[in-house]
Structure formats: C-alpha cells, structure tokens
XYZ file of C-alpha atoms in Angstrom:
708
model
C 67.178 10.301 -76.591
C 70.907 10.908 -76.125
C 70.361 14.664 -76.550
C 67.561 14.635 -73.979
C 69.709 12.791 -71.432
C 72.576 15.201 -71.987
C 70.447 18.250 -71.335
C 67.926 17.223 -68.731
C 68.288 15.064 -65.659
C 65.126 13.311 -64.592
C 65.112 15.232 -61.319
C 65.148 18.653 -62.976
C 63.438 17.880 -66.272
C 60.784 20.549 -65.814
C 63.114 23.410 -64.874
C 66.053 22.464 -67.084
C 63.932 22.325 -70.220
C 61.562 25.204 -69.454
C 60.990 28.101 -71.838
C 62.707 30.819 -69.724
C 65.259 33.363 -71.045
C 67.995 31.288 -69.417
C 66.876 27.670 -69.378
C 70.260 26.520 -68.146
C 70.796 28.479 -64.959
C 70.503 25.250 -62.985
C 73.931 24.302 -64.379
C 75.436 27.083 -62.246
C 74.940 24.851 -59.187
C 78.597 23.785 -59.237
C 78.348 20.670 -57.057
C 74.619 20.050 -57.518
C 73.683 16.447 -58.249
C 71.707 17.290 -61.394
C 74.462 19.525 -62.758
C 77.157 16.928 -62.055
C 75.035 14.236 -63.706
C 74.927 16.448 -66.793
C 78.696 16.896 -66.600
C 79.307 13.154 -66.354
C 77.051 12.492 -69.338
C 78.767 15.213 -71.384
C 82.239 13.951 -70.465
C 81.255 10.409 -71.393
C 80.045 11.498 -74.812
C 83.250 13.418 -75.477
C 85.354 10.482 -74.340
C 83.398 8.197 -76.665
C 83.795 10.495 -79.658
C 87.322 11.817 -79.159
C 89.219 9.852 -76.518
C 88.419 6.428 -77.954
C 90.329 7.005 -81.199
C 93.807 5.762 -82.081
C 94.752 9.366 -82.838
C 93.862 10.467 -79.327
C 95.839 7.643 -77.757
C 98.916 8.611 -79.768
C 98.545 12.301 -78.963
C 97.939 11.618 -75.274
C 101.051 9.471 -74.964
C 103.144 12.079 -76.791
C 101.764 14.917 -74.675
C 102.398 13.056 -71.422
C 105.945 12.229 -72.507
C 106.709 15.867 -73.340
C 105.004 17.368 -70.289
C 106.619 14.844 -67.905
C 110.034 14.972 -69.560
C 112.558 14.314 -66.742
C 115.025 16.682 -68.441
C 112.674 19.645 -68.698
C 113.831 22.880 -67.127
C 112.690 23.295 -63.506
C 110.811 26.369 -62.342
C 112.969 27.692 -59.486
C 112.585 30.196 -56.639
C 115.409 31.239 -54.318
C 114.754 31.393 -50.575
C 117.939 32.142 -48.665
C 120.720 29.801 -49.738
C 118.372 27.330 -51.453
C 116.563 27.053 -54.743
C 113.096 25.526 -54.465
C 111.103 23.746 -57.161
C 107.801 21.881 -57.477
C 108.445 18.790 -59.590
C 105.597 16.777 -61.080
C 105.966 13.592 -63.103
C 104.199 10.268 -63.571
C 105.532 8.922 -60.261
C 104.731 12.126 -58.382
C 101.606 13.492 -60.068
C 100.842 16.051 -57.339
C 104.489 16.856 -56.967
C 107.559 16.937 -54.807
C 108.377 20.350 -53.422
C 112.142 20.134 -53.258
C 115.274 22.226 -52.865
C 118.980 22.298 -53.552
C 121.747 24.721 -52.516
C 121.838 27.598 -55.012
C 125.634 27.424 -55.264
C 125.478 23.738 -56.180
C 122.812 24.386 -58.812
C 124.890 27.164 -60.374
C 127.917 24.852 -60.553
C 125.918 22.115 -62.289
C 126.607 19.567 -59.550
C 123.474 19.386 -57.441
C 120.966 16.998 -55.882
C 117.427 17.698 -54.766
C 116.147 17.317 -51.203
C 112.417 16.743 -50.692
C 110.782 19.466 -48.617
C 107.138 18.418 -48.960
C 105.660 15.380 -50.720
C 102.270 16.486 -52.035
C 101.218 12.986 -53.032
C 101.989 11.605 -49.586
C 100.232 14.517 -47.907
C 97.180 14.051 -50.141
C 97.097 10.328 -49.388
C 97.472 10.817 -45.637
C 94.851 13.556 -45.378
C 92.563 12.164 -48.102
C 92.503 15.519 -49.874
C 93.705 16.214 -53.415
C 96.148 18.956 -52.461
C 97.701 21.390 -54.925
C 100.615 23.549 -53.753
C 99.948 27.248 -54.344
C 103.125 28.650 -52.831
C 105.428 28.967 -49.829
C 106.149 32.434 -48.390
C 109.198 32.410 -46.095
C 110.278 35.117 -43.658
C 113.501 36.805 -44.781
C 116.384 36.863 -44.158
C 116.492 33.502 -42.335
C 113.843 31.787 -44.518
C 113.174 29.291 -41.712
C 109.519 30.053 -40.977
C 107.261 29.713 -43.980
C 103.579 30.008 -44.791
C 102.481 27.179 -47.076
C 99.356 27.679 -49.214
C 97.458 24.536 -50.174
C 94.409 24.310 -52.415
C 91.983 21.408 -52.558
C 91.716 20.621 -56.250
C 93.664 23.641 -57.473
C 91.193 26.474 -56.967
C 91.925 29.940 -55.624
C 90.583 28.988 -52.203
C 93.598 28.116 -50.052
C 94.399 26.715 -46.636
C 97.466 28.289 -44.998
C 99.790 26.434 -42.621
C 103.035 27.513 -41.003
C 106.002 25.325 -41.904
C 109.518 24.939 -40.497
C 112.018 24.884 -43.374
C 114.743 23.553 -41.089
C 112.933 20.525 -39.641
C 110.678 20.207 -42.740
C 107.518 19.892 -40.655
C 104.339 21.844 -40.194
C 104.453 23.860 -36.964
C 101.899 22.771 -34.397
C 100.104 25.832 -33.048
C 101.609 28.058 -35.748
C 99.828 30.487 -38.021
C 97.011 28.549 -39.685
C 94.114 29.719 -41.841
C 91.075 27.632 -42.849
C 90.075 27.455 -46.525
C 89.300 30.898 -47.988
C 90.535 33.251 -50.685
C 93.063 34.597 -48.203
C 96.098 36.850 -48.481
C 98.847 36.748 -45.873
C 102.320 38.292 -45.580
C 105.028 38.304 -42.929
C 105.746 41.383 -40.830
C 108.120 39.666 -38.412
C 108.448 36.294 -36.711
C 105.430 36.940 -34.495
C 103.160 39.070 -36.702
C 101.557 38.729 -40.120
C 99.232 40.794 -42.268
C 96.120 38.747 -42.914
C 93.039 39.113 -45.052
C 90.567 36.246 -45.002
C 86.923 35.358 -44.438
C 86.226 36.728 -40.960
C 82.513 36.045 -41.256
C 79.561 38.247 -42.066
C 80.331 41.245 -44.292
C 84.109 40.622 -44.302
C 84.306 39.907 -48.052
C 83.878 42.190 -51.042
C 81.263 41.692 -53.732
C 84.011 39.899 -55.687
C 84.484 37.360 -52.883
C 87.896 38.560 -51.664
C 88.911 39.895 -48.224
C 87.921 43.491 -47.489
C 89.580 43.638 -44.059
C 93.311 43.952 -43.442
C 94.387 42.851 -39.984
C 97.612 42.270 -38.086
C 97.630 38.879 -36.403
C 99.948 38.288 -33.454
C 101.289 34.810 -32.806
C 99.504 32.896 -30.083
C 96.290 34.942 -30.239
C 92.931 33.955 -31.783
C 92.512 34.928 -35.412
C 89.236 36.637 -34.552
C 91.143 39.002 -32.250
C 93.599 40.144 -34.939
C 93.959 43.945 -34.981
C 91.844 45.605 -37.658
C 93.939 48.040 -39.719
C 91.734 48.847 -42.710
C 88.317 47.982 -44.103
C 87.731 48.338 -47.829
C 84.448 49.282 -49.459
C 82.268 46.265 -50.165
C 82.194 47.285 -53.822
C 86.002 47.206 -54.019
C 87.762 44.095 -55.297
C 90.034 43.305 -52.329
C 92.349 44.647 -49.627
C 95.755 43.420 -48.487
C 98.807 44.380 -46.457
C 102.450 43.901 -47.401
C 105.847 44.601 -45.906
C 108.494 45.955 -48.301
C 112.107 45.691 -47.170
C 115.498 46.706 -48.550
C 118.360 46.317 -46.109
C 117.599 48.411 -43.037
C 114.707 50.170 -44.751
C 111.141 48.901 -44.615
C 107.608 50.177 -45.185
C 104.212 48.693 -44.463
C 101.717 49.314 -47.245
C 97.990 48.693 -47.294
C 96.392 48.367 -50.715
C 92.693 48.608 -51.424
C 91.900 47.548 -54.975
C 88.893 49.736 -55.712
C 88.584 48.029 -59.105
C 90.706 45.572 -61.043
C 92.795 48.464 -62.396
C 92.629 51.075 -59.659
C 93.853 51.086 -56.063
C 94.388 53.253 -53.040
C 97.715 52.825 -51.243
C 98.277 53.692 -47.593
C 101.474 53.861 -45.564
C 101.023 52.263 -42.139
C 103.145 53.908 -39.444
C 102.627 53.436 -35.688
C 99.109 52.193 -36.274
C 98.096 55.180 -38.432
C 97.344 55.234 -42.164
C 98.465 57.942 -44.567
C 97.359 57.751 -48.212
C 99.934 57.941 -50.995
C 98.961 60.623 -53.518
C 99.772 58.590 -56.594
C 97.459 57.824 -59.528
C 94.859 55.158 -58.819
C 96.211 53.137 -61.746
C 99.831 53.209 -60.511
C 101.396 49.914 -59.414
C 103.835 49.800 -56.499
C 106.593 47.345 -57.379
C 109.239 47.360 -54.640
C 111.355 49.343 -52.198
C 114.784 50.653 -53.227
C 116.569 51.767 -50.078
C 114.117 54.373 -48.782
C 112.285 54.969 -52.073
C 109.227 53.292 -53.522
C 109.527 51.896 -57.034
C 106.268 52.261 -58.952
C 105.000 52.281 -62.521
C 102.402 54.446 -64.247
C 99.544 53.194 -66.404
C 98.255 56.698 -67.152
C 99.829 60.154 -67.512
C 100.478 61.943 -64.209
C 100.988 65.588 -63.373
C 103.186 66.123 -60.304
C 104.024 69.668 -59.243
C 104.079 70.967 -62.805
C 105.918 67.987 -64.259
C 104.251 65.421 -66.552
C 105.154 61.762 -66.375
C 103.834 59.625 -69.235
C 102.001 56.324 -68.932
C 104.445 53.448 -68.890
C 107.065 55.375 -66.910
C 108.805 53.788 -63.914
C 109.451 56.177 -61.025
C 111.215 56.357 -57.666
C 110.118 58.487 -54.731
C 110.319 58.539 -50.948
C 106.934 57.691 -49.359
C 106.764 61.041 -47.534
C 107.016 62.846 -50.884
C 103.928 60.974 -52.033
C 102.009 61.644 -48.809
C 102.577 65.418 -48.805
C 103.300 66.386 -52.429
C 102.504 70.016 -51.635
C 105.699 70.119 -49.578
C 107.757 68.597 -52.382
C 109.332 69.677 -55.643
C 109.069 68.069 -59.068
C 112.692 66.912 -58.907
C 111.927 64.856 -55.771
C 110.612 62.153 -58.086
C 113.124 60.274 -60.211
C 112.077 58.950 -63.617
C 114.014 55.707 -63.807
C 112.542 54.490 -67.097
C 110.971 56.783 -69.648
C 108.295 55.067 -71.757
C 109.521 53.889 -75.147
C 108.358 51.528 -77.863
C 111.872 50.072 -77.733
C 111.477 48.959 -74.116
C 107.972 48.263 -72.817
C 108.497 47.209 -69.212
C 107.189 43.724 -68.390
C 109.097 42.865 -65.205
C 110.979 45.024 -62.699
C 112.720 44.107 -59.444
C 114.886 45.772 -56.823
C 118.104 43.848 -56.134
C 121.247 44.554 -54.084
C 123.072 45.324 -57.348
C 120.485 47.670 -58.793
C 117.102 47.553 -60.471
C 116.522 44.684 -62.861
C 114.047 45.123 -65.719
C 112.778 43.046 -68.631
C 111.076 44.834 -71.494
C 109.565 44.121 -74.897
C 110.273 45.585 -78.317
C 107.887 44.242 -80.947
C 107.078 41.311 -78.636
C 110.638 40.105 -78.147
C 112.473 40.514 -74.857
C 115.556 42.280 -73.600
C 116.915 42.676 -70.071
C 118.592 45.650 -68.426
C 120.264 46.441 -65.112
C 119.848 49.988 -63.798
C 122.515 51.215 -61.384
C 123.137 54.539 -59.684
C 126.499 56.023 -60.595
C 127.736 59.486 -59.659
C 124.226 60.339 -58.486
C 122.498 59.325 -61.741
C 120.726 56.159 -62.766
C 122.254 54.451 -65.805
C 121.412 51.183 -67.489
C 123.360 48.465 -69.233
C 121.991 45.655 -71.377
C 122.326 42.139 -69.986
C 123.908 39.882 -72.580
C 121.192 37.293 -73.115
C 119.892 35.806 -76.373
C 117.423 37.865 -78.403
C 114.474 37.045 -80.686
C 112.635 35.219 -77.933
C 111.268 35.594 -74.418
C 113.328 36.429 -71.322
C 112.005 36.103 -67.793
C 113.663 36.509 -64.419
C 113.384 33.174 -62.656
C 114.657 34.148 -59.217
C 116.972 36.580 -57.444
C 119.548 36.140 -54.691
C 118.610 39.000 -52.378
C 121.935 38.800 -50.558
C 124.197 39.699 -53.494
C 121.906 40.465 -56.446
C 122.879 37.452 -58.568
C 119.957 35.993 -60.467
C 118.813 33.289 -62.853
C 117.200 34.309 -66.144
C 115.286 32.083 -68.518
C 115.284 32.335 -72.297
C 113.214 30.451 -74.859
C 111.664 30.934 -78.265
C 109.258 29.045 -80.493
C 112.049 26.834 -81.824
C 114.690 27.118 -79.066
C 114.241 24.979 -75.927
C 114.342 26.830 -72.598
C 117.751 27.783 -71.226
C 118.591 28.984 -67.743
C 121.391 31.542 -67.324
C 123.174 32.439 -64.100
C 123.962 36.161 -64.031
C 126.525 37.489 -61.559
C 128.483 40.703 -61.173
C 131.822 39.007 -61.847
C 131.306 37.426 -65.275
C 129.063 37.426 -68.357
C 125.850 35.379 -68.068
C 126.666 31.689 -67.812
C 124.486 28.918 -69.202
C 123.498 26.912 -66.121
C 120.994 24.481 -67.593
C 119.299 23.802 -70.913
C 116.377 21.617 -71.853
C 116.757 19.043 -74.629
C 114.541 19.489 -77.675
C 111.086 17.933 -77.501
C 110.615 18.025 -81.266
C 112.760 18.407 -84.391
C 112.691 22.146 -85.136
C 115.085 22.027 -88.100
C 112.285 22.020 -90.670
C 110.435 25.040 -89.276
C 110.734 28.812 -89.353
C 109.187 31.777 -87.531
C 107.833 34.920 -89.176
C 106.203 38.000 -87.684
C 103.575 39.861 -89.687
C 101.384 42.879 -89.047
C 97.915 43.481 -90.398
C 95.617 46.505 -90.232
C 92.579 46.031 -88.027
C 89.254 47.621 -88.936
C 90.306 50.958 -87.378
C 93.688 50.922 -89.125
C 95.814 49.865 -86.134
C 98.592 47.460 -87.113
C 98.271 44.185 -85.197
C 101.287 41.844 -84.972
C 101.228 38.076 -85.026
C 103.764 35.252 -85.204
C 103.560 32.341 -87.651
C 105.483 29.135 -86.931
C 105.416 27.031 -90.082
C 107.267 24.401 -92.095
C 110.008 25.872 -94.284
C 108.614 23.787 -97.116
C 105.042 25.021 -96.707
C 103.025 25.007 -99.917
C 101.067 28.242 -100.135
C 97.844 26.767 -101.425
C 95.551 27.614 -98.506
C 95.415 24.068 -97.193
C 97.613 24.161 -94.066
C 95.789 23.271 -90.833
C 96.383 26.400 -88.743
C 95.991 26.823 -84.992
C 95.572 30.435 -83.797
C 95.992 31.147 -80.088
C 95.292 34.478 -78.412
C 94.110 36.173 -75.213
C 93.588 39.916 -75.658
C 92.919 41.248 -72.186
C 94.057 42.205 -68.694
C 97.483 43.463 -69.931
C 98.653 39.860 -70.419
C 101.476 39.789 -72.983
C 101.838 36.680 -75.131
C 105.502 36.076 -75.953
C 107.282 33.272 -77.820
C 107.293 30.029 -75.826
C 108.762 26.637 -76.551
C 106.582 23.569 -76.972
C 106.127 21.733 -73.686
C 107.815 24.302 -71.438
C 105.900 25.513 -68.415
C 105.537 28.864 -70.199
C 103.897 27.083 -73.164
C 100.204 27.965 -73.288
C 99.456 25.297 -75.878
C 100.734 22.050 -74.414
C 103.159 20.119 -76.586
C 102.322 21.915 -79.826
C 105.690 21.094 -81.424
C 105.186 17.347 -81.265
C 101.390 17.236 -81.538
C 100.872 19.978 -84.111
C 103.953 21.209 -85.971
C 105.566 17.814 -86.589
C 102.267 16.539 -87.981
C 102.076 19.306 -90.593
C 100.286 22.113 -88.789
C 100.971 25.857 -88.653
C 100.894 27.644 -85.312
C 99.952 31.325 -84.934
C 100.308 33.524 -81.840
C 98.101 36.612 -82.147
C 99.173 39.702 -80.175
C 95.856 41.525 -80.329
C 94.997 44.617 -78.295
C 94.030 44.077 -74.696
C 97.408 42.598 -73.844
C 100.433 44.486 -72.587
C 102.787 43.911 -75.512
C 102.951 47.604 -76.458
C 102.307 49.223 -73.095
C 99.240 50.445 -71.164
C 97.568 52.043 -74.197
C 97.559 48.692 -76.026
C 95.437 47.330 -73.191
C 93.180 50.320 -72.557
C 92.266 50.530 -76.259
C 89.786 47.664 -75.805
C 88.286 48.368 -72.389
C 84.538 48.348 -71.882
C 82.762 49.966 -74.862
C 85.748 49.223 -77.104
C 85.898 45.490 -76.363
C 84.972 44.477 -79.868
C 88.207 46.008 -81.170
C 90.023 42.972 -79.748
C 87.732 40.694 -81.736
C 88.211 42.768 -84.872
C 91.999 42.451 -84.415
C 91.720 38.682 -84.169
C 89.455 38.449 -87.198
C 91.840 40.626 -89.221
C 94.650 38.158 -88.489
C 92.537 35.202 -89.605
C 91.663 37.026 -92.817
C 95.307 37.944 -93.409
C 96.363 34.298 -93.099
C 93.835 33.494 -95.801
C 95.036 36.372 -98.017
C 98.610 35.102 -97.655
C 97.374 31.702 -98.847
C 98.795 30.024 -95.772
C 95.409 28.558 -94.945
C 91.679 28.908 -95.538
C 88.685 29.244 -93.245
C 87.881 25.535 -93.134
C 91.457 24.826 -92.019
C 91.618 27.440 -89.228
C 91.251 26.316 -85.618
C 91.153 28.921 -82.860
C 91.831 28.595 -79.145
C 91.619 30.831 -76.105
C 91.265 30.433 -72.366
C 89.564 32.475 -69.663
C 89.276 35.947 -71.232
C 90.661 34.218 -74.321
C 87.732 31.806 -74.069
C 85.419 34.809 -74.261
C 87.454 35.989 -77.266
C 87.015 32.797 -79.266
C 83.401 32.424 -78.138
C 82.611 35.963 -79.270
C 84.408 35.742 -82.614
C 82.819 32.337 -83.243
C 79.317 33.837 -83.028
C 80.390 37.024 -84.865
C 82.267 35.385 -87.735
C 81.556 31.646 -87.899
C 82.511 31.740 -91.577
C 86.170 32.376 -90.649
C 86.895 29.178 -88.734
C 86.815 25.413 -89.044
C 87.084 24.506 -85.346
C 87.136 26.151 -81.909
C 88.685 25.272 -78.531
C 87.146 27.362 -75.760
C 88.757 26.852 -72.340
C 87.645 27.914 -68.818
C 85.732 30.724 -70.514
C 83.490 33.644 -69.692
C 80.486 33.327 -71.997
C 77.344 34.569 -70.233
C 78.271 38.228 -69.962
C 74.835 39.176 -68.652
C 75.472 37.270 -65.424
C 79.275 37.100 -65.225
C 79.459 39.747 -62.473
C 77.179 37.637 -60.258
C 79.255 34.467 -60.570
C 82.253 33.880 -58.270
C 84.980 36.509 -58.863
C 83.176 38.046 -61.833
C 82.408 41.374 -60.140
C 86.152 42.083 -60.013
C 86.327 42.301 -63.822
C 83.763 45.041 -64.375
C 86.607 47.529 -64.892
C 87.616 45.438 -67.923
C 84.199 44.684 -69.471
C 81.626 46.961 -67.844
C 78.620 46.428 -65.588
C 75.715 44.656 -67.306
C 73.301 46.032 -64.693
C 73.853 49.516 -66.136
C 71.739 49.882 -69.270
C 74.346 51.779 -71.284
C 77.087 49.293 -70.439
C 74.890 46.282 -71.144
C 74.318 47.936 -74.504
C 78.022 47.422 -75.291
C 78.261 43.946 -73.802
C 75.145 42.438 -75.352
C 76.581 43.034 -78.810
C 79.151 40.273 -78.295
C 78.120 38.157 -75.275
C 78.311 34.633 -76.737
C 75.586 33.026 -74.616
C 73.047 35.675 -75.631
C 74.083 35.821 -79.306
C 74.317 32.175 -80.297
C 71.595 31.272 -82.818
C 69.980 28.044 -83.888
C 69.954 28.919 -87.593
C 73.651 29.842 -87.843
C 76.358 27.426 -88.990
C 79.079 27.389 -86.333
C 82.362 25.504 -86.514
C 82.551 22.439 -84.239
C 83.567 23.594 -80.756
C 85.230 21.917 -77.781
C 84.505 23.528 -74.410
C 86.580 22.594 -71.391
C 86.550 23.762 -67.790
C 87.087 22.578 -64.209
C 84.568 21.889 -61.465
C 87.062 23.402 -59.008
C 87.460 26.650 -60.941
C 86.425 29.160 -58.283
C 87.519 32.144 -60.373
C 85.623 31.812 -63.668
C 82.448 29.876 -62.955
C 82.194 26.518 -64.796
C 78.565 27.409 -65.445
C 79.702 29.600 -68.348
C 80.990 26.627 -70.333
C 78.245 24.275 -69.129
C 75.408 26.572 -70.175
C 76.901 27.494 -73.539
C 77.535 23.854 -74.405
C 74.020 22.865 -73.366
C 72.373 25.671 -75.323
C 74.401 25.016 -78.476
C 73.781 21.282 -78.237
C 70.043 21.863 -77.918
C 70.195 24.012 -81.056
C 71.772 21.141 -82.943
C 75.321 22.476 -83.234
C 78.404 20.265 -83.096
C 79.683 20.483 -79.513
C 82.203 18.591 -77.400
C 82.458 19.224 -73.673
C 85.058 18.202 -71.103
C 85.047 19.174 -67.437
C 87.918 18.073 -65.233
C 86.725 17.534 -61.680
C 89.698 19.463 -60.286
C 92.378 21.838 -61.545
C 91.059 25.271 -60.646
C 91.239 27.986 -63.269
C 94.262 26.282 -64.838
C 91.994 23.379 -65.736
C 94.324 20.643 -64.487
C 96.333 19.765 -61.367
C 98.602 17.016 -62.680
C 100.546 16.285 -65.850
C 98.259 13.399 -66.847
C 95.201 15.654 -66.502
C 96.911 18.302 -68.639
C 97.950 15.675 -71.194
C 94.331 14.550 -71.523
C 93.084 18.083 -72.078
C 95.831 18.806 -74.633
C 95.213 15.530 -76.473
C 91.461 16.141 -76.618
C 92.113 19.586 -78.075
C 94.473 18.444 -80.799
C 92.307 15.422 -81.625
C 89.451 17.876 -82.112
C 91.552 20.159 -84.330
C 93.031 17.403 -86.489
C 89.635 15.777 -86.909
C 87.953 18.977 -88.040
C 90.678 20.828 -89.972
C 92.300 18.214 -92.170
C 91.192 17.704 -95.768
C 88.780 14.764 -95.620
C 90.179 14.096 -92.136
C 93.318 12.589 -93.699
C 95.448 13.599 -90.743
C 92.889 12.478 -88.169
C 94.025 8.892 -88.568
C 97.712 9.739 -88.591
C 99.581 8.048 -85.712
C-alpha cells in the first residue's frame, strides 16, 4: 500500500500507472497537484527513514554549526571603495547583503553596514527572495541593478538600487521575472535581454534579442540591436571598459561552446573573425583579451588551444588587412599552467592556472614593449582563486585553501608581498589526516588523477568507508577545498565524514578543465562514456590499493555529476555500496525538451538524431535501469524551484526504481534552484541526509550508523 501511494495519486492513478514507455511523465508537471502530492509522500518517507534517527540529528547539528560558523571567511566583491558580502546565518537565513570600506577590511579593523536585508524584504513582500547579484555602474558604483530570484531559480527580477541612499529607485530600470541578462552602458542606458513576448526566447528558454533600453522609456520600445537564431542558446550585450577605452560587444551563443561576437559601433554590427569556441575575457587598453579552446590559424601563424591572446578589435574584424604579429600571444599553452582565471587590472593581467590540479597565480606586465610574468607569492599545494579586484589601483584579494588548510584571504598590493588579511578557524581536527594524489589508467590508457584524503593511521584492509565525489563535464575543474567553506562541494565533510573514520576522494575525470580544453573535449557527445570509464577506473584502483572495497564505496555527483553517478550506477552496480544523486539529468531521451536542456546538446548530443541517440541510449540512466539488477541504495535530491535541470529527472528515476523494488530515498526541497538550497539550514538538512545515507549503507554491520 505504501508503494502504491508513493507512486500513484488517486487523481492520476490511471495515467501514472499505465503501461506506456514512460509511465512517469506526469511527474514533469513541476507544480502540478498530483506531482507535488507524490513529492510530499516521498519526502515524508525519507524523513521517516533517515531524518528520524539520532545519527541524523547529530549530523544535522554539526553541519549547521559548520556552515553557519560566524568566523567563516566571507565571500567578498569590491565595488568602488567598498567590499560587499552576502552573509547568511541562523538569525539571517536569507541573508544580509552588507559592505565595509575596503581599506578598513585590509587593515583588519572593520565593521559591516547592512545594504539590503533579504529576510526583511522577503517578509515584507511575502516572497522567499534569494539574492543573485548586484551590478553597479562604474566608476561611481552608485546606481546598481539588483537581481532577485523567488526560491533561488535562474528566473530573476531586476530592480534598480541606489547604493548611496540604500533604497530601490522608484521609476528606475525594472524587469519582471524572466531569465534575463542586463548590463550597464551608461547612467541612462542598459543592454537588456529578457522575455519580450512571442518568439523572443530561444529553444533553450533564454533571451534571443539584445536591445538597448533608455531610461524613462517603455521596455517594449527598447532599441533592437540583434536577434539570435531560435536554435541558438542565448544572446547578450556587454560593455567592456579600461580607462578611456571601451567597446560594446554582442554575443550570440550558437551552442553551449560556440559563439559569434559582434562589435557594436554607431548602431552597426561588425563580426569578430575569431574561432567560434574562443572566449572573450576583458579589455586591456584598446585590445581584447581572449582565450582559445581550439587551434587557430591566423595569417599563416598557428595558435594552440589553451592560448591567451591580445588583439585590437579592428584586427579581428578585417584580418585580411592585418599581419600575424598584430596578435600578441600572452600565454602559451602549457601543462605547467592551465589557465583557470584571467582578469585585466590597472597593474597588468592577473591569471590563475593549474598544474596537476593545484593552483598558482601570476601577474603579467608589459615592460620594454614585451609582456613578462612574475609568480605571486601565495601558498601552493591547494586552490587559489581571485576574490575581488580594486579597479582603481589593481590591488586584489586572493583566497587560498586546501583539503586540510582552512581558507585564508590575502591582500596583494604593488608595494609589499601578499599580506594575510583574514583566516578561518579550523572546523575539524586535521592533524590525523593526510592527502595523497594518485593516477590510474582508464580503459583507453589515459592517466586519470584523483585525490585521497585519509587518516594517517588507516589500516589497508579494504574496510574504510569511502566517499567519491566527481563531476566530469562542462570544463568544470574540481580543486582542493576545505570542509565547510563556500567552495566546498561536499558540505562539512571534515566533521561529518573524516572525523568519523571515512576516506574522501576527489576524482578529476575527463570532462572537466583541469588539464585544458582537450581534457574536456575528450568526452563530448559520442565519447561521453569515457568519463564514466575514468570514474570506474578510480573506484577499482581504490579497491586494488586495499583502501576500501565495493560495499564500502559511496559515490556522489550533482547536475552533470548526477548524470555521472546515475550512469555508472546502472553500468557498474557491483562497484558501489551507496549513491547520492543530486539535481541530476537522468532521462537523456527527453532532457533537451525540459527547461534549459536544449542548451546542453553541444555537450551530450541531440537525442532526436538517430545516430546521436545511439550514443546516448547506451548510458541514459532512466532508460537503462532494470528490475532484475542489484543496485546500491540511492538517495536522489532536487529542488522544485530548479528551473535549469528539471526536477522531473530525479522524480521519474526515483519512481521507476521504487516500482522495480530497488532501495530508494528521495528528497525534494521546495526552493533552492539548481543549488538545491537557499539557506544554511536547508543545506544542512541535505548534507545530513546524505551522510546519514552513506554511514547507514557503507559501515560494516552499520556500526558507524549509530555513532553520535
């Protein structure tokens, strides 16, 4: 009876339980009453089985304490003379958007001023608002465009805000809820892409029109600048500025990985003759800074994929009138420095790169007519990221962290070595742990790296509960992150996993960007299964090393990583003891018809094309799950407000597996967008459910499942 109630509401009993190829398509009705009744029943069952235990209560309290730690490092962004930060804690679950003078912060003597109280705004307007960003017009940074999302999805409402009076501007630039893009041109004009009505969106659900909107005029009358193809992903306009130099660029993303770029001058468009896969990064004086993701021949000269180049826009519009030396190769591709971040600053060009998945930072400066670089003296053997840049003088804040080192924030100026500005206290005792990096040959012989974080005293008898996390797509690089930091993809794994005897593994499989564009392109479309083979090779290597065994391995992935763990679960169920599958793609026959799914066909392929469906159907989890297979217990989680990856993927897979008799837990947060949660308590619940699931399933005779 409980199974019947979980699968079939009374209202849709006939359709939900019919004998069609997809009996669960009704669960794609995101806010439908029958679908939400199913969600509530599924959530209740998971709460009863997982969230009612003493273990869960302990893990939840520990997770909330770590994630809401008042001494955690703030995520900062500089706008003018101020540093801004969104701070969430138990008293301010939606957050205080606040600021402090940058000079005070650098000195260590600072206080925060509230700019926008999200909890108060949500209470007043009776909407669960999530702040998605604040774009302020430089150089004054007084007029700002605030993006607010109801429930954390990609759909945003835009309102103009006065950063001096700290009030929304009546009659200012305002956009109703849509998947909009907007950027300042000047005080009275903005680029805008939004839902203008019939035929104004692409097949992926993003704006296809770029317009210039003048203050005080109706949005509908905004000047049309460019219309993208309906089959493209999106179109947008941006202003790039460096001192007295500026360019207006229009970008049409023809696929997720290819774009056309146009220079807008006096109302006319001129296309830049750069590779479709190139990415424009910034403006350096009068030159565009852009990176290559494929080899490029320019006037007899070959630039390799991964290179970073500089060129004046006119050179790129009329290359036939240019010479090869008109393009400057700032960074030549190298395994010793795979570019992850790059920014133009008043002091030079700032870059962060990877070498074997650990970070280093460089500053490139032009001296005697040539670009030269110098290393920035920051810690190694971890992850470096540029937090924010002072665009007046080029000073910046850089963040460093590793698996066992809490995040540190360094202030980097031209007058002194990097200075430690702020450090986060430890959230767990790391003294008993160590980090190792191994490489294993995948099925095609490619060496695949992975990190192991383990107790120094580990007994190599194959019994260690081991949590493998990976992603493997969209050029996303997974780098070392500290437990409980905002870069941590695994919640408070130090306190909830390592301290309780677990081993943590970060798998840098192909599909990411850790080793440059080729590392990503190796698994596109027909080669997708190579990512799964990489992951499976790592699991097997952990077993060979006697660190763990199949029944003690738990795997986790989210979004594309959710597809990863879903696919490898149905391919190799013998390799794993438990699965956590978050905000996943799982029905790859219909993914391109659901929400933003059409935008990812350049990554996976088009299932409507017979040849491409031939690749996809080999691994699509929803189509390959079988009743007579023995799958490890799986926890699916998603968000009703995820308007990027449709929650129907997780709903349908859970329902189908449950009907087949497999062990399934399901949790759907009613808000949170693609991140799955909007507040720290929501995140703590999701993290605690996940680790309760892992400890329950992976421990010998569940001995650790009662540990408190």
